[in-house]
Amino acid sequence: MFHKGVFGALVACLIAFYYLVVEQRGEQSLYTTSEAVRTEIETVFLETWRDYSSNGWPYDVYSPLGHSKRNMPPSGDPMGWIIVDALDSMFMMYNSSSVHKNELLKGILEAQVWIDNELSYEIDAEVNIFETTIRMLGGLLSAHYYASELRIGNPRVYLRKAVDLCDRLALAFEKSESGIPYSSVNLQTGEAIKNHVDDGASSTAEFTTLQMEFKYLSYLTGNSTYWKLAENVYPALYKENDLLDRYHGLAPIYTYPDSGRFMGQNIRFGSRGDSFYEYLLKQYLLTHEKLYYDLYRQSMEGMKAFLVSQSSPSKFAYIGEKPHGLMNALDPKMDHLVCFMGGLLAMGATEGQNINKARRSLSWNSQKEEDWRLAQDLTHTCYQMYHQSPSGLAPEIVVFNDGRAIPDNAWLSPSGDFYVKPADRHNLQRPETVESIMFLYHLTKDDKYRQWGYEIFSSFANNTCEFSADSQKLYLSLKDCIDLPTVKSDNIESFWLAETLKYLHLLFQDDVDLTRVVFNTEAHPFPTFEPERMRELGLRTGWSP
Ligand SMILES: *[C@@H]1O[C@H](CO)[C@@H](O)[C@H](O)[C@H]1NC(C)=O
Ligand SMILES: *[C@@H]1O[C@H](CO)[C@@H](O)[C@H](O)[C@H]1NC(C)=O
Ligand SMILES: *[C@@H]1O[C@H](CO)[C@@H](O)[C@H](O)[C@H]1NC(C)=O
């Protein structure tokens, strides 16, 4: 018996040794060290930034190959679309960079000088309040946060501009009786303007994605008007539509601003729907107002009941669409935009704590466990959208295989789980998948997520890159990410700098505390609010559904 026991223990040790040492070594890491990867990401960021500062500055829209450029309102002066959006990525990279500190600091200070001396919102042009809020107001507020924390330059420059901008955006709320703003405003005249198409209806995700920015500005300035305006979009939305009972918390993508009523029955987590759900949870994470967690909870239960499905043959989890209302068929189409949901569900379950710690907390329950599993499954699905593509880059939209016939002109993924229609083969260097991968990594510390992130980063670096006439590297959107070599389009999106490269860099940082900051939908981080200061300023939830 004794000898057998020793023998057994010896065998067990050998097996353990094999798995610990031999297997682990056999599985080769794609990257060397996290610091080396951060440097690679900074290099790609700075290559893009250098080209923009020499050839595109200070225009809002820029084509790196043809050097054509224009402003966001084509008739007006620049709004800093690229400069303001990219700025906090430079602060963030600067804070942990080992090689590029000087160049990043130079970029930060040049941007600050331009914002201080040149940027003016006295522009006689109509701007979309959602895009302007998430990119410009969000970018100014997070620049203010970083400049204060890291003591670089003058943080007040950014706050002053943020107040000026938000006072103009606030005028979009003026004409509507429901509390829901019109979709645009003329920055100079203050005229609120309805959406020119869709029968004047606003996108539901647009007016429900101003709340973090407006509330943070109230928190910083003590002026509660911004908070109240942003919050006041919800009573009509929930009550006029019976959103919780009739719609299970799942909002159709268009709303008439005057009545607060939905237009049509199209429900999806892709474009025009996505960040309605995101800002319910993120308001809770930022301000700890319990109401928004409850609303988020009900929407997530609705989503799990009506929209989540699995592909054939590999059972990849996905979130489909209900174009004709909840009681009609599920369309198995998913925008790349939906890929933020892995990270959101993971943050909703853990509130930014490591999963092992979160599971031990008293508030852990079966709904959170279900959300957590779905978070991992959706992130895996979104990774597969890159991994299976010939360029290693995901298309704008995929359709999952639900057993129905696959169109002849579609590209079918090698595993057979999803296909891509000819019109959906473009890639805009979007952030949502690396965003979810970043959250899952820091909540688990599972190196698998860094391997996925590095694979995607390398594909961006290799397959969105083109050389300029003077042999500089340019990174571009793609018209087609399926055929190799990839077909480039002469365009960069500001979210390549503001979001995609920022989330990749965060993935390879080693001490990221996700309980302390909340990222707006354009990846601009705001610090979580102190309950004491909220009380002092009288900032609190002013409605109930
Ligand atoms: C800057 O980096 C340090 C060290 O990694 C980190 O602890 C700190 O939170 C960072 N600051 C900000 C504002 O992100
Ligand atoms: C607070 O903000 C509102 C909305 O822009 C503005 O009209 C008002 O003048 C501000 N109040 C103060 C005291 O600055
Ligand atoms: C990208 O290019 C590098 C160097 O040319 C190569 O080592 C790497 O395998 C490529 N990565 C991908 C994902 O194609």
Short mmCIF file of C-alpha atoms in Angstrom, two decimals, residues 62-225:
data_model
loop_
_atom_site.label_atom_id
_atom_site.label_comp_id
_atom_site.label_asym_id
_atom_site.label_seq_id
_atom_site.Cartn_x
_atom_site.Cartn_y
_atom_site.Cartn_z
CA TYR A 62 -8.77 64.27 -42.93
CA SER A 63 -7.73 61.88 -45.70
CA PRO A 64 -4.15 60.68 -45.09
CA LEU A 65 -3.42 59.59 -48.69
CA GLY A 66 -4.84 62.51 -50.68
CA HIS A 67 -4.27 65.04 -47.86
CA SER A 68 -7.75 66.44 -48.44
CA LYS A 69 -9.33 67.97 -45.37
CA ARG A 70 -12.46 69.77 -44.26
CA ASN A 71 -14.33 70.74 -41.13
CA MET A 72 -17.19 69.00 -39.40
CA PRO A 73 -19.71 71.64 -40.29
CA PRO A 74 -18.20 72.02 -43.80
CA SER A 75 -18.83 75.78 -43.84
CA GLY A 76 -17.40 76.50 -40.41
CA ASP A 77 -14.24 76.60 -38.38
CA PRO A 78 -12.70 73.43 -36.91
CA MET A 79 -14.24 71.92 -33.79
CA GLY A 80 -11.15 69.90 -32.88
CA TRP A 81 -12.82 66.66 -33.91
CA ILE A 82 -9.52 64.77 -34.07
CA ILE A 83 -7.43 66.93 -31.69
CA VAL A 84 -9.85 66.92 -28.75
CA ASP A 85 -10.88 63.31 -29.26
CA ALA A 86 -7.28 62.04 -29.34
CA LEU A 87 -5.92 64.21 -26.53
CA ASP A 88 -6.61 62.06 -23.47
CA SER A 89 -5.04 59.02 -25.17
CA MET A 90 -1.80 61.00 -25.16
CA PHE A 91 -2.19 61.82 -21.46
CA MET A 92 -2.90 58.18 -20.69
CA MET A 93 -0.01 56.82 -22.77
CA TYR A 94 2.31 59.49 -21.38
CA ASN A 95 1.55 58.32 -17.85
CA SER A 96 2.88 54.81 -18.48
CA SER A 97 5.19 55.26 -21.47
CA SER A 98 8.85 54.37 -21.11
CA VAL A 99 10.10 55.38 -24.56
CA HIS A 100 7.79 58.07 -25.97
CA LYS A 101 7.21 60.41 -23.02
CA ASN A 102 8.74 63.49 -24.66
CA GLU A 103 6.86 63.24 -27.91
CA LEU A 104 3.57 62.55 -26.12
CA LEU A 105 4.08 65.54 -23.85
CA LYS A 106 4.81 67.74 -26.86
CA GLY A 107 1.55 66.56 -28.47
CA ILE A 108 -0.41 67.30 -25.30
CA LEU A 109 0.96 70.81 -24.96
CA GLU A 110 0.42 71.64 -28.65
CA ALA A 111 -3.17 70.51 -28.36
CA GLN A 112 -3.67 72.58 -25.22
CA VAL A 113 -2.28 75.74 -26.86
CA TRP A 114 -4.58 75.24 -29.84
CA ILE A 115 -7.65 74.61 -27.65
CA ASP A 116 -6.85 77.65 -25.51
CA ASN A 117 -6.11 80.10 -28.32
CA GLU A 118 -7.80 78.92 -31.50
CA LEU A 119 -10.78 76.76 -30.70
CA SER A 120 -14.05 78.70 -30.76
CA TYR A 121 -17.57 77.31 -30.66
CA GLU A 122 -18.97 80.50 -32.12
CA ILE A 123 -19.71 78.52 -35.29
CA ASP A 124 -22.76 79.28 -37.43
CA ALA A 125 -23.48 75.66 -38.21
CA GLU A 126 -25.71 72.84 -37.12
CA VAL A 127 -24.07 70.04 -35.10
CA ASN A 128 -25.40 66.73 -33.86
CA ILE A 129 -25.63 67.00 -30.08
CA PHE A 130 -24.86 63.32 -29.42
CA GLU A 131 -21.66 63.14 -31.49
CA THR A 132 -20.52 66.53 -30.17
CA THR A 133 -21.21 65.53 -26.57
CA ILE A 134 -19.48 62.15 -26.58
CA ARG A 135 -16.42 63.28 -28.54
CA MET A 136 -15.87 66.99 -27.79
CA LEU A 137 -17.48 67.50 -24.38
CA GLY A 138 -16.27 64.05 -23.27
CA GLY A 139 -12.75 64.72 -24.60
CA LEU A 140 -12.50 68.11 -22.87
CA LEU A 141 -13.74 66.70 -19.56
CA SER A 142 -11.33 63.77 -19.54
CA ALA A 143 -8.46 66.09 -20.57
CA HIS A 144 -9.41 68.20 -17.56
CA TYR A 145 -9.32 65.07 -15.39
CA TYR A 146 -5.90 63.92 -16.62
CA ALA A 147 -4.36 67.40 -16.62
CA SER A 148 -5.43 67.78 -12.97
CA GLU A 149 -4.32 64.29 -11.90
CA LEU A 150 -1.00 64.32 -13.72
CA ARG A 151 -0.36 68.04 -13.18
CA ILE A 152 0.34 68.81 -16.81
CA GLY A 153 -0.51 72.19 -18.29
CA ASN A 154 -3.58 74.09 -17.21
CA PRO A 155 -6.71 71.97 -16.53
CA ARG A 156 -8.94 75.08 -16.40
CA VAL A 157 -8.49 75.60 -20.14
CA TYR A 158 -10.48 72.42 -20.77
CA LEU A 159 -13.18 73.10 -18.20
CA ARG A 160 -13.78 76.60 -19.53
CA LYS A 161 -14.28 75.23 -23.06
CA ALA A 162 -16.48 72.42 -21.77
CA VAL A 163 -18.83 74.89 -20.05
CA ASP A 164 -18.95 77.09 -23.17
CA LEU A 165 -19.76 74.08 -25.36
CA CYS A 166 -22.33 72.53 -23.04
CA ASP A 167 -24.19 75.84 -22.60
CA ARG A 168 -24.66 75.84 -26.37
CA LEU A 169 -25.65 72.16 -26.57
CA ALA A 170 -28.16 72.68 -23.74
CA LEU A 171 -30.23 74.85 -26.11
CA ALA A 172 -31.20 71.71 -28.05
CA PHE A 173 -33.57 70.90 -25.17
CA GLU A 174 -35.43 74.21 -25.38
CA LYS A 175 -38.21 73.57 -27.87
CA SER A 176 -39.30 70.13 -26.79
CA GLU A 177 -42.08 69.60 -24.24
CA SER A 178 -41.25 65.97 -23.49
CA GLY A 179 -37.77 66.78 -22.16
CA ILE A 180 -36.18 64.97 -25.12
CA PRO A 181 -33.86 67.29 -27.08
CA TYR A 182 -33.93 67.79 -30.84
CA SER A 183 -31.05 65.99 -32.49
CA SER A 184 -29.06 69.07 -33.56
CA VAL A 185 -28.36 72.63 -32.55
CA ASN A 186 -26.81 75.63 -34.27
CA LEU A 187 -23.86 76.45 -32.04
CA GLN A 188 -24.00 80.18 -32.77
CA THR A 189 -27.73 80.95 -32.94
CA GLY A 190 -28.77 78.27 -30.45
CA GLU A 191 -31.58 77.10 -32.73
CA ALA A 192 -32.68 73.53 -31.95
CA ILE A 193 -33.18 71.47 -35.10
CA LYS A 194 -35.00 68.15 -35.56
CA ASN A 195 -33.54 65.25 -37.48
CA HIS A 196 -34.03 66.08 -41.19
CA VAL A 197 -34.97 62.47 -42.03
CA ASP A 198 -36.86 59.68 -40.22
CA ASP A 199 -39.94 61.92 -39.89
CA GLY A 200 -38.06 64.17 -37.42
CA ALA A 201 -37.58 61.32 -34.92
CA SER A 202 -34.37 61.23 -32.90
CA SER A 203 -32.25 58.08 -32.51
CA THR A 204 -33.06 56.65 -29.10
CA ALA A 205 -29.39 56.03 -28.32
CA GLU A 206 -28.51 59.64 -29.10
CA PHE A 207 -30.47 61.54 -26.44
CA THR A 208 -29.86 58.75 -23.89
CA THR A 209 -26.08 59.10 -24.33
CA LEU A 210 -25.47 62.60 -22.94
CA GLN A 211 -25.99 61.80 -19.27
CA MET A 212 -22.45 60.93 -18.12
CA GLU A 213 -21.00 64.08 -19.69
CA PHE A 214 -23.74 66.46 -18.52
CA LYS A 215 -23.73 65.00 -15.00
CA TYR A 216 -19.94 65.17 -14.74
CA LEU A 217 -20.03 68.83 -15.79
CA SER A 218 -22.58 69.55 -13.04
CA TYR A 219 -20.37 67.70 -10.58
CA LEU A 220 -17.33 69.77 -11.58
CA THR A 221 -19.03 73.17 -11.75
CA GLY A 222 -21.82 72.84 -9.17
CA ASN A 223 -24.35 73.98 -11.81
CA SER A 224 -27.10 71.35 -11.57
CA THR A 225 -28.86 72.49 -14.76
#
